[in-house]
XYZ file of C-alpha atoms in Angstrom:
594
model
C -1.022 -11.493 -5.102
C -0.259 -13.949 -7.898
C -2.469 -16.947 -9.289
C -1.951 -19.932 -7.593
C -2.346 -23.046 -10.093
C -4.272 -25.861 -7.954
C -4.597 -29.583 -9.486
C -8.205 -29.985 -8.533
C -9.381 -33.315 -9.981
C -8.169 -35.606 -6.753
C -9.108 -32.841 -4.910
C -12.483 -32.479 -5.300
C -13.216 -36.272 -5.003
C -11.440 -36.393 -1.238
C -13.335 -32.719 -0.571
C -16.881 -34.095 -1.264
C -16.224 -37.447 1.082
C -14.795 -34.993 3.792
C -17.784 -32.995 3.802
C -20.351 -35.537 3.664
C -18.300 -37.162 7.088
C -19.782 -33.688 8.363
C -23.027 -34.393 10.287
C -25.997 -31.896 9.532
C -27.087 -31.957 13.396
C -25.202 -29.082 15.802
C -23.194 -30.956 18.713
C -23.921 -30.336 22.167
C -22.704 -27.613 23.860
C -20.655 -26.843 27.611
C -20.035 -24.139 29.157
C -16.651 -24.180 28.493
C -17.377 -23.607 24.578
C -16.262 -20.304 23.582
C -19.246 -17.558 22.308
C -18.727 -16.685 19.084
C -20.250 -13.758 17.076
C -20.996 -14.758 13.492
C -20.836 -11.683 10.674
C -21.659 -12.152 7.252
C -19.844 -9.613 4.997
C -19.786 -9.407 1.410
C -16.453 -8.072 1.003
C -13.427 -9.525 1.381
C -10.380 -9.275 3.767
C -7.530 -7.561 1.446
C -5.406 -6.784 3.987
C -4.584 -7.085 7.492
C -2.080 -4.257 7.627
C -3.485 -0.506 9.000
C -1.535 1.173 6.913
C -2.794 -0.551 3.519
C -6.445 -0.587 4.419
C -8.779 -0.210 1.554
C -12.069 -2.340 2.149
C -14.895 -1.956 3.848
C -13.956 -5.258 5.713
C -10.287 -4.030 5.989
C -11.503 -1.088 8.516
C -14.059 -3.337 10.431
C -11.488 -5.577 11.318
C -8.309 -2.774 12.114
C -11.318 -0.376 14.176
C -12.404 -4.075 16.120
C -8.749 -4.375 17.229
C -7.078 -0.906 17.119
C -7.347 2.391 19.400
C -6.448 5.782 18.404
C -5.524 8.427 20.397
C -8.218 10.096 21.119
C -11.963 8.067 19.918
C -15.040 8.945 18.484
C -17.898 9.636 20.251
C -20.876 7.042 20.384
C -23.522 10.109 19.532
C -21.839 12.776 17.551
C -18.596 11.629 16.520
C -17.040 14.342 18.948
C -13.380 13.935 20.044
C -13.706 11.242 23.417
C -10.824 9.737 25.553
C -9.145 6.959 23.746
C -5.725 5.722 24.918
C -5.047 9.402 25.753
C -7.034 11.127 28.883
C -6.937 14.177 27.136
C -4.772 16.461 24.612
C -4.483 20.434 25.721
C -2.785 23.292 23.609
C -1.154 25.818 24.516
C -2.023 29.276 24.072
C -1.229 29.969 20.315
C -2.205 25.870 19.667
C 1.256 25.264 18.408
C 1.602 22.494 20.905
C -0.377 19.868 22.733
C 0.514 17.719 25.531
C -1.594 14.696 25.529
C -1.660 12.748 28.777
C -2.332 8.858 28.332
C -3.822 5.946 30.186
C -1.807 4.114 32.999
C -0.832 0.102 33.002
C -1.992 -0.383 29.200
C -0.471 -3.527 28.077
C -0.570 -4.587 24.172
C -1.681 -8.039 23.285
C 1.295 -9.741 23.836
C 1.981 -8.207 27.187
C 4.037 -5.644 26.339
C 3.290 -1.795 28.269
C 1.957 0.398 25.712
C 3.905 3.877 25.736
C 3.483 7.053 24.642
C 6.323 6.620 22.487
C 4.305 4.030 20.542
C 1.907 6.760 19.560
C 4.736 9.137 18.412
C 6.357 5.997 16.660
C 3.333 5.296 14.396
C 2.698 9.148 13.920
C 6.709 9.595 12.729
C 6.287 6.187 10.170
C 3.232 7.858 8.737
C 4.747 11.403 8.235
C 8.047 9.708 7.098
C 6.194 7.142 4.677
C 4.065 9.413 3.448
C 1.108 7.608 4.165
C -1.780 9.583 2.177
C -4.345 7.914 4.227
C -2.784 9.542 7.427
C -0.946 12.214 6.519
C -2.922 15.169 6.046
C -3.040 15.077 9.604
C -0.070 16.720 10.360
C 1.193 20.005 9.200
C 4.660 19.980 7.615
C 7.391 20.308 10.081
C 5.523 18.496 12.600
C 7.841 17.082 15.340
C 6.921 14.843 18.952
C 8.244 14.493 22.108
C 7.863 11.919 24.950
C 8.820 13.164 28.120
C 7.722 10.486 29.978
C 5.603 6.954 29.251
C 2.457 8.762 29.924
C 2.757 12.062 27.896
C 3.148 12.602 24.499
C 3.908 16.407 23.253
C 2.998 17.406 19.715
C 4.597 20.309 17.924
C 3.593 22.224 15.361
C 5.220 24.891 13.293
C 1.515 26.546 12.811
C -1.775 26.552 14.935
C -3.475 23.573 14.500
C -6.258 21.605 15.900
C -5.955 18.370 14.439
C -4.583 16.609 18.087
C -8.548 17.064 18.643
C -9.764 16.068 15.325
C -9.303 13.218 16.186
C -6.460 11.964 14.218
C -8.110 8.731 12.359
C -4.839 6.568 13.096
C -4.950 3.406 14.362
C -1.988 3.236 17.143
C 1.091 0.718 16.348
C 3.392 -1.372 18.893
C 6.620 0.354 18.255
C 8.300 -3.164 19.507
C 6.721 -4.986 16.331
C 6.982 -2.347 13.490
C 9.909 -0.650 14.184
C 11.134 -3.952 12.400
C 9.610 -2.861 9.154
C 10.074 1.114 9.694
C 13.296 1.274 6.980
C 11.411 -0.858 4.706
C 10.276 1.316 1.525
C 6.538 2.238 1.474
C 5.555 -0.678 -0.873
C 7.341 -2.987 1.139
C 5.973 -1.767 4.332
C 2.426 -1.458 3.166
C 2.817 -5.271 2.236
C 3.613 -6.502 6.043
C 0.943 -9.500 6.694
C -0.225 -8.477 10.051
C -1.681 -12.043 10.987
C -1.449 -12.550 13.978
C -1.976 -9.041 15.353
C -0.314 -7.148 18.296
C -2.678 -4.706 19.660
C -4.387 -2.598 22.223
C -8.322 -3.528 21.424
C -10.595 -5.595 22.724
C -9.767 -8.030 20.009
C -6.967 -9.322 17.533
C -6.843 -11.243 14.518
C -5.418 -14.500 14.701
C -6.908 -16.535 11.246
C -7.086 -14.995 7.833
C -8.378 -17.722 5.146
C -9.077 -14.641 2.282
C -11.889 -15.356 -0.117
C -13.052 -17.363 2.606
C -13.396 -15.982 6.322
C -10.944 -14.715 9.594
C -11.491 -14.808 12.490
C -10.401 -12.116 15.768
C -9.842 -13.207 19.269
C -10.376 -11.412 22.527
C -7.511 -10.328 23.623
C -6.648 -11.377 27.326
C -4.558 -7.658 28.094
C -7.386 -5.322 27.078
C -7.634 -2.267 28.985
C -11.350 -1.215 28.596
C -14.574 -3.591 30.153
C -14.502 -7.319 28.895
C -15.832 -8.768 25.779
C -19.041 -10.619 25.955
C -17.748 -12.852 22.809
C -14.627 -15.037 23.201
C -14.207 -14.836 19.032
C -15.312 -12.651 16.140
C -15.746 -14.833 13.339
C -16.154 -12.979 9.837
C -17.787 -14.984 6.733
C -17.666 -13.716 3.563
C -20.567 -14.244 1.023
C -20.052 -13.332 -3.077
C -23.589 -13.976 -3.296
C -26.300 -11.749 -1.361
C -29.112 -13.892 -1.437
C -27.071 -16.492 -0.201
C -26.079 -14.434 3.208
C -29.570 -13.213 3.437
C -30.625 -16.754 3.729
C -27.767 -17.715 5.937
C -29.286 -14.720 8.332
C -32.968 -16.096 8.298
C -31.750 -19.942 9.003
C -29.660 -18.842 11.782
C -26.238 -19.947 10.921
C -25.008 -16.131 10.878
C -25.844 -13.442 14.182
C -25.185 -10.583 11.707
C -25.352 -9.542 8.091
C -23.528 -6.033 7.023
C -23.916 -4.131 3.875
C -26.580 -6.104 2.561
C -28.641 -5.219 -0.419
C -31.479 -2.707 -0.361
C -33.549 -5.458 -3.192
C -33.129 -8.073 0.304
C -34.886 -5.539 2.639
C -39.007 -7.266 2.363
C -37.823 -10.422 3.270
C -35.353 -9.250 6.037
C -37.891 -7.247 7.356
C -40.816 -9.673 7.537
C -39.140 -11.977 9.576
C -39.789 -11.501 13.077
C -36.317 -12.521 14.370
C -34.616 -10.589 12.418
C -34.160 -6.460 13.298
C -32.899 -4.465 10.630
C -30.667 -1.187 10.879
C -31.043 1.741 8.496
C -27.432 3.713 8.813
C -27.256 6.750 8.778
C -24.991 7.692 4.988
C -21.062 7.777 5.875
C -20.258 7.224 2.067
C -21.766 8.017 -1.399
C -22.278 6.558 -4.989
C -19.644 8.391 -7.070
C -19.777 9.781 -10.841
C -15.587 10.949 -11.302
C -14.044 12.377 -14.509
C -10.887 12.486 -15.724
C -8.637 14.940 -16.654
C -5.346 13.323 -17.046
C -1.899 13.424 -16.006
C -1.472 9.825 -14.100
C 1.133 8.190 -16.437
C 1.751 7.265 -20.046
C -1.401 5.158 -20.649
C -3.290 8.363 -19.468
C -5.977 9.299 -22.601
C -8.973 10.667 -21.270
C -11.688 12.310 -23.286
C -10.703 15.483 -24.388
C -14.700 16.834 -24.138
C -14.683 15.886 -20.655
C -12.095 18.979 -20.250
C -14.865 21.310 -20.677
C -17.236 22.388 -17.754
C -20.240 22.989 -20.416
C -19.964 19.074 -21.255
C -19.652 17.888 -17.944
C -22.718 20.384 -16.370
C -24.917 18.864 -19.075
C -24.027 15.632 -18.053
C -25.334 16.360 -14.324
C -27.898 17.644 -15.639
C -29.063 14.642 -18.211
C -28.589 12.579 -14.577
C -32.124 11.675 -12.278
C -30.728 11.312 -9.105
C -34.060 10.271 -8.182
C -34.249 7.507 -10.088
C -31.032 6.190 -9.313
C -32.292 6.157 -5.726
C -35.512 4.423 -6.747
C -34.041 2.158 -9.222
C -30.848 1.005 -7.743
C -31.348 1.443 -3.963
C -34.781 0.624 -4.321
C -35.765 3.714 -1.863
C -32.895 2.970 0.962
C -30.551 6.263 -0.116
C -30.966 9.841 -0.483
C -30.196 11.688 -3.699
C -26.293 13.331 -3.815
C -25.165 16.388 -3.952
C -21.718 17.902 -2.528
C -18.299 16.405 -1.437
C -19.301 16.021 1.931
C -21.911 13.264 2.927
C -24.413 14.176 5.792
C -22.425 12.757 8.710
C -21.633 14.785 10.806
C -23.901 17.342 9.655
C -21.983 20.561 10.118
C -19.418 19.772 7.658
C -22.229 18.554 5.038
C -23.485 21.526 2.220
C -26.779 21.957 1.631
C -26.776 23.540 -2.305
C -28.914 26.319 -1.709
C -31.532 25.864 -4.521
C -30.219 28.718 -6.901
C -27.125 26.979 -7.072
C -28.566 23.324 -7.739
C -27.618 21.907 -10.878
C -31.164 20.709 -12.106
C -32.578 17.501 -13.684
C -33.589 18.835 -16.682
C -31.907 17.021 -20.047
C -33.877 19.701 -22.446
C -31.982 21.993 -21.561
C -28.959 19.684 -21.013
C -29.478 18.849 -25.157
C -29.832 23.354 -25.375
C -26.523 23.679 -23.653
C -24.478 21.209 -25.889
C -26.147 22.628 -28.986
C -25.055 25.983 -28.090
C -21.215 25.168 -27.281
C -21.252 23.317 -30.082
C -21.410 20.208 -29.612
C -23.427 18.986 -32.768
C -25.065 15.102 -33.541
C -23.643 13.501 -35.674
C -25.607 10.597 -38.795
C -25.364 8.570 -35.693
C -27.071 10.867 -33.102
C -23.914 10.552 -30.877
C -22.434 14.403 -30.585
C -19.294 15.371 -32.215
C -16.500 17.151 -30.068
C -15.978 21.121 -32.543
C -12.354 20.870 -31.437
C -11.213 17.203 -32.011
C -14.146 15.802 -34.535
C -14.020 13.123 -31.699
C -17.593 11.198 -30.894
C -18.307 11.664 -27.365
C -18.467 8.381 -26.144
C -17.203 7.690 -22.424
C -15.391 4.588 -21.307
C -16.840 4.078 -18.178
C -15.459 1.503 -15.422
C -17.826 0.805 -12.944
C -17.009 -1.210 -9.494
C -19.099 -4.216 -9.424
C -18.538 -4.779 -6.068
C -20.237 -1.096 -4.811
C -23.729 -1.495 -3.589
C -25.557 -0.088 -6.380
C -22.879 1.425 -8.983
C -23.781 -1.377 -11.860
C -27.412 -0.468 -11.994
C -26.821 2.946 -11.895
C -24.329 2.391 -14.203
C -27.167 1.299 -16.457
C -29.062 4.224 -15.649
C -26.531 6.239 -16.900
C -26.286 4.987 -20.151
C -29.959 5.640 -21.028
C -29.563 8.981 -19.533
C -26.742 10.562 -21.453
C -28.278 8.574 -24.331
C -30.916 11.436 -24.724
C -28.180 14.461 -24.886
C -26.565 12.664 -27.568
C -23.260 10.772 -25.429
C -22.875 7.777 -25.795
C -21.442 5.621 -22.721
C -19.638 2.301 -22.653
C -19.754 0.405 -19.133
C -16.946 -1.690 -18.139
C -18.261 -3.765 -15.129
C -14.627 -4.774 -12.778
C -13.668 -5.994 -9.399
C -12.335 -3.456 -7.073
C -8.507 -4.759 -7.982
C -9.298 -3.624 -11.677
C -10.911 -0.284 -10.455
C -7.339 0.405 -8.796
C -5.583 -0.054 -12.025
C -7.690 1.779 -14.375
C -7.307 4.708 -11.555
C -3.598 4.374 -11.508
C -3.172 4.255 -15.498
C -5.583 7.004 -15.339
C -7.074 5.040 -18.974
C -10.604 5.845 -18.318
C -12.964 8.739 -19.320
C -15.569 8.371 -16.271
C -15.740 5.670 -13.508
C -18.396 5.189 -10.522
C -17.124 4.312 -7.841
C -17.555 5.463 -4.052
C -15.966 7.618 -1.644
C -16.422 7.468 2.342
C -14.665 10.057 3.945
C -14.343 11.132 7.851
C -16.046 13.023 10.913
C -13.597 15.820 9.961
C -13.854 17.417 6.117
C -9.792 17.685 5.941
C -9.240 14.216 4.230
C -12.365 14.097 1.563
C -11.415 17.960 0.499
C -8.030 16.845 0.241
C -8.998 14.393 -2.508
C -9.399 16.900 -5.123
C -6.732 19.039 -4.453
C -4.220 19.042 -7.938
C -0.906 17.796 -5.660
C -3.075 14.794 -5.390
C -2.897 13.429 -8.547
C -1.543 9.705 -8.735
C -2.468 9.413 -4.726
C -6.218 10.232 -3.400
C -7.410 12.390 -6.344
C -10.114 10.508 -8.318
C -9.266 12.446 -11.882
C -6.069 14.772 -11.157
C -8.734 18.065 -11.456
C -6.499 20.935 -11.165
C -7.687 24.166 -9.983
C -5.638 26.513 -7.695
C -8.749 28.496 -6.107
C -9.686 25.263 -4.179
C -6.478 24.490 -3.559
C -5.722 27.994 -1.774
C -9.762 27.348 0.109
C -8.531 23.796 1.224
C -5.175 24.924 2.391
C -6.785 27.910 4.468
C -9.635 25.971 6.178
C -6.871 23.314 7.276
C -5.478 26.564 9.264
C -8.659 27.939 10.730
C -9.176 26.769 14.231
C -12.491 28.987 14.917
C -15.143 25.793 13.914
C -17.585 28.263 12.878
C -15.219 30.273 10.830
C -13.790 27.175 9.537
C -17.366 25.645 8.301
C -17.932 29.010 5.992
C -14.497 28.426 4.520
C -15.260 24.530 4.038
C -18.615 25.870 2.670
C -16.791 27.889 0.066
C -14.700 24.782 -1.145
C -17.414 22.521 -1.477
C -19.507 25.150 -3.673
C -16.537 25.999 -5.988
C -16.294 21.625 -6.257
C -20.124 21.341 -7.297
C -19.915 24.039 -9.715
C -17.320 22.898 -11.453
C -18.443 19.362 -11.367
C -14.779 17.309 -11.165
C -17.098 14.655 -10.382
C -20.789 14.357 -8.844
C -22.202 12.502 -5.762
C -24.652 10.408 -7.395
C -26.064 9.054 -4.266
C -25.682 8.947 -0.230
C -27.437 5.011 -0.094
C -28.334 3.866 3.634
C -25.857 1.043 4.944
C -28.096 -1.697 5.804
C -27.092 -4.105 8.028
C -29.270 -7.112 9.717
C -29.234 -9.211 12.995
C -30.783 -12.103 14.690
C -32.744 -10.647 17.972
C -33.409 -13.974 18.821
C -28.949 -14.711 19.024
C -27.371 -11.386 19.695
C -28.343 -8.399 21.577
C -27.363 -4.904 22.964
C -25.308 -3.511 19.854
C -23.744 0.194 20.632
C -24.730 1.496 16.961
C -22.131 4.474 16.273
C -23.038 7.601 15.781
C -26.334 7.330 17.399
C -29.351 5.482 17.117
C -29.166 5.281 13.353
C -25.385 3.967 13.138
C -23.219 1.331 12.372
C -23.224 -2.038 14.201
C -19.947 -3.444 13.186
C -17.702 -1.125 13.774
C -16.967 1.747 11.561
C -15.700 4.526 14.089
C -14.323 2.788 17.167
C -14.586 -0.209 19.159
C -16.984 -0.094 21.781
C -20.265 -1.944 19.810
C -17.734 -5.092 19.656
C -17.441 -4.681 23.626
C -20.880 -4.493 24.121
C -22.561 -6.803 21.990
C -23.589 -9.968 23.904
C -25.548 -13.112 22.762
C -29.442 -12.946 23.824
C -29.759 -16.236 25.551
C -27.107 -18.546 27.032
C -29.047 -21.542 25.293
C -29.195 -19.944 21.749
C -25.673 -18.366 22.034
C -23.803 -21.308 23.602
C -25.993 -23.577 20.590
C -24.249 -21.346 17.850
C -20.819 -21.048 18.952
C -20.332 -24.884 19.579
C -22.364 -25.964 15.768
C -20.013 -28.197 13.672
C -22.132 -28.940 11.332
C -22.282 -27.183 7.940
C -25.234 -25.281 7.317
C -27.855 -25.035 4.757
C -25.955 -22.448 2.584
C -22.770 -24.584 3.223
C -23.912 -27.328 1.782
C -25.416 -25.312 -1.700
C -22.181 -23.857 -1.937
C -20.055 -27.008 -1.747
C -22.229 -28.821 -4.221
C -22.269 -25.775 -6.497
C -18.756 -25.438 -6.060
C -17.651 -29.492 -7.324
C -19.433 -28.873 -10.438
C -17.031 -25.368 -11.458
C -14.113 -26.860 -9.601
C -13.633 -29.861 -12.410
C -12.547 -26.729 -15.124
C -11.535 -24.374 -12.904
C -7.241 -24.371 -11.676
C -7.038 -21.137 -10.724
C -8.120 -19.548 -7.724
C -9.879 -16.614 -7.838
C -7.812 -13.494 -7.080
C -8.471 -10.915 -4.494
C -8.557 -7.124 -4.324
C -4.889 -5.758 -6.314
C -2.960 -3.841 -3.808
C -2.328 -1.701 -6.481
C -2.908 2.433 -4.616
C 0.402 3.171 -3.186
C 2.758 -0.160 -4.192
């Protein structure tokens, strides 16, 4: 996305007398106004396009309006019906006829087909979509006997028809338009408006700003209570907090742990604690991407890097940067679901203890220099990390901070590098960094987050390119293993092997918080269970249920034209840095796969 030079001067001066023609008071509502659900996100829309999606907000808004073959489950994540009935192997699981729903029409009208499932199943496998791909073993072929059957073939057993396959489901009749495109190309389609089979699509898209999904009038499943889905993105936290308490938002989503006492003392307000689906994350790097690639040759060495996790309080990171709301991080695999999660029994811990962190370092060599910064025996290199650090995870800056003052007492020194997720993706491309923090979120099955550090990942979903060929062979067995129990001691194995070698470490699993008016909106489906997400993370169903709480306060929120509170601090804050600022701001780099 390039900079887009604006002349701002005459602008401004028309803006301000447009806004103040904008009267404070709500009009009065019919009943012919549509209901509206208002979210408050603080990340932005970077792309409408499933196969590109990156963001937080990018998999909101493709779970609101996508289905997948087979769902999650509300409670345990467990394979459910989706737009298939059901999917059953044969004997030897080398094939699975799945069976689909009748009279599904997409958006636009069109009948949905069970060759639109094998359509966006052959793109991914033939675009090499790393997001998607690990789903299907190599060889992989489909059949569609009829509209309402879908056969999968596989060259090995395999149980990923039941994982279930985290693909959202593409109209064949739209993208087969884009199929021949090359992957850059493709992953660049704008999407807006959307043709799908959900309960809603998007039809506005104002990035940096808000967008907005409609109901859509084919959907197959129960009716929407909302006619409109109307996302609003806040760069400042306080700012949506406050939005939140004066009513103009229903619902606020990954909102800061610091915001939780004054969230939480307001009766009409009812805050959710989710359950950890991602993690705070500590990566190294060990070279390879590209030409710019330097990374710190110290870094290389497993001594340097254990005494680094062990210089780290994971405690305090909770305490200090989550203020409480998160757990402290160990393995790969965060807690959801909680089979696939390992517990490192404690003889295997790597402990908080930077004594014997400075011991360790002494030993291998790794002497202070006049400076007190350690000196690298095989390079007479300081040991200073260049450290990037995502400004725009919940939580990395601080601890971030934290990290400085901890390596500070084994003798490395650290230099932090605050970015914005589109600078994150470059320095992870050029692979020019020494250590970054970012985070990971992974999914109900372990396949895709084990994947991630596997060495044929390097320049796609590895974090560092770490290289080591007895994970490799652990990863590439337990993707064979259909037996789950069998399977979990192999997935065990992998995850072990990954925390003792310490290619990176989970810093922290931090609580999603997310916040809603009880007085505006009522009877959320959180997903999975009680302690889940509200805006939709896994499927669709919370966005089906959700309803307003009263006819009066609903019908008074979806028909307000005038500009809020927060609107009107934000437009007066924004004339004074719009008279020497021409640029717009730019949004997330597409920068992964292009």
């Amino acid at each position: 996305m390039n900079r887009t030079p604006r002349r701002l001067f005459a602008v401004v001066g028309i803006g301000v007398m447009l806004a103040l023609a904008v009267p404070l008071s709500s009009a009065s509502s019919t009943e012919d106004d549509p209901q509206i659900l208002r979210v408050g996100v603080p990340n932005d829309l970077t792309t409408a396009n499933p196969l590109s999606l990156r963001s937080g907000s990018d998999w909101n808004v493709a779970t609101i309006q996508y289905d997948m073959m087979l769902q999650f489950g509300n409670d345990d994540l467990s394979p459910q019906p989706g737009l298939a009935k059901e999917c059953v192997p044969n004997g030897d699981l080398t094939e699975w006829t799945c069976t689909f729903q009748e009279g599904v029409l997409w958006s636009d009208g069109e009948p949905f087909t069970a060759r639109d499932v094998a359509f966006t199943y052959e793109l991914v496998i033939n675009q090499e979509i790393s997001t998607y791909a690990q789903y299907f073993t190599e060889g992989t072929t489909f059949e569609t006997p009829d509209d309402t059957t879908l056969v999968w073939k596989s060259k090995m057993p395999t149980s990923q028809p039941e994982t279930p396959p985290w693909i959202y489901i593409l109209p064949e009749h739209v993208w087969s338009e884009y199929a021949d495109l090359d992957k850059a190309d493709l992953r660049a389609v704008e999407n807006v408006p959307s043709v799908t089979t959900g309960p809603f699509t998007l039809t506005e898209v104002d990035r940096g700003q808000n967008w907005t999904l409609t109901k859509n009038p084919n959907y197959w499943g129960d009716e929407p209570n909302y006619d409109e889905i109307r996302f609003q993105l806040f760069t400042n936290q306080d700012a949506m907090a406050q939005a939140l308490m004066n009513g103009d938002i229903d619902v606020a989503t990954n909102v800061e742990s610091a915001l939780l006492p004054s969230l939480e003392s307001d009766p009409n307000i009812t805050v959710q604690r989710n359950v950890s689906d991602w993690w705070l994350n500590l990566a190294f790097n060990f070279g390879g991407q590209g030409e710019d690639s330097d990374p710190l040759s110290a870094l290389q060495d497993k001594t340097v890097r254990t005494a680094i996790a062990m210089a780290i309080d994971k405690q305090g990171i909770v305490d200090k940067a989550y203020d409480g709301a998160a757990t402290p991080g160990t393995s790969l695999i965060r807690q959801v679901p909680e089979q696939w999660h390992y517990d490192v029994p404690e003889d295997e811990q790597i402990p908080y203890d930077p004594d014997a962190a400075n011991t360790l370092l002494d030993e291998a060599g790794y002497l202070r220099g006049d400076d007190d910064v350690r000196v690298d025996p095989a390079t007479g290199d300081r040991l200073v990390i260049r450290m990037p650090i995502s400004q725009e995870t919940a939580g990395a800056l601080p601890a971030g901070q934290l990290l400085v003052g901890y390596l500070d007492q084994i003798g490395i020194e650290v230099e932090i590098f605050p970015v914005n997720e589109g600078k994150m993706y470059s320095y992870w491309n050029a692979g020019d960094w020494d250590a970054y923090i970012w985070y990971w979120t992974g999914e109900p099955d372990p396949n895709y987050q084990l994947t991630t550090l596997m060495s044929n990942q390097c320049g796609e979903l590895s974090d560092g390119c770490w290289a080591n060929a007895d994970y490799d062979a652990l990863v590439e067995q337990q993707e064979t293993i259909i037996d789950p129990e069998e399977r979990q001691a192999v997935v065990q194995e992998a995850l072990a092997l990954s925390y003792a070698e310490v290619p990176s470490i989970a810093l922290a699993y931090p609580n999603n918080i997310e916040a809603y008016r009880n007085d505006q909106v009522t009877n959320f489906t959180p997903v999975p269970g009680d302690n889940g997400y509200l805006i939709p993370n896994y499927n669709n169903v919370g966005m089906v249920t959700v309803e307003p709480a009263s006819e009066s306060s609903s019908s008074a929120a979806g028909a307000s034209t005038g500009m809020p509170a927060w609107g009107w601090a934000a437009l007066i804050g924004g004339v004074g840095v719009a008279t020497f600022v021409f640029f717009r701001r730019r949004g997330r780099v597409d920068e992964e796969e292009g």
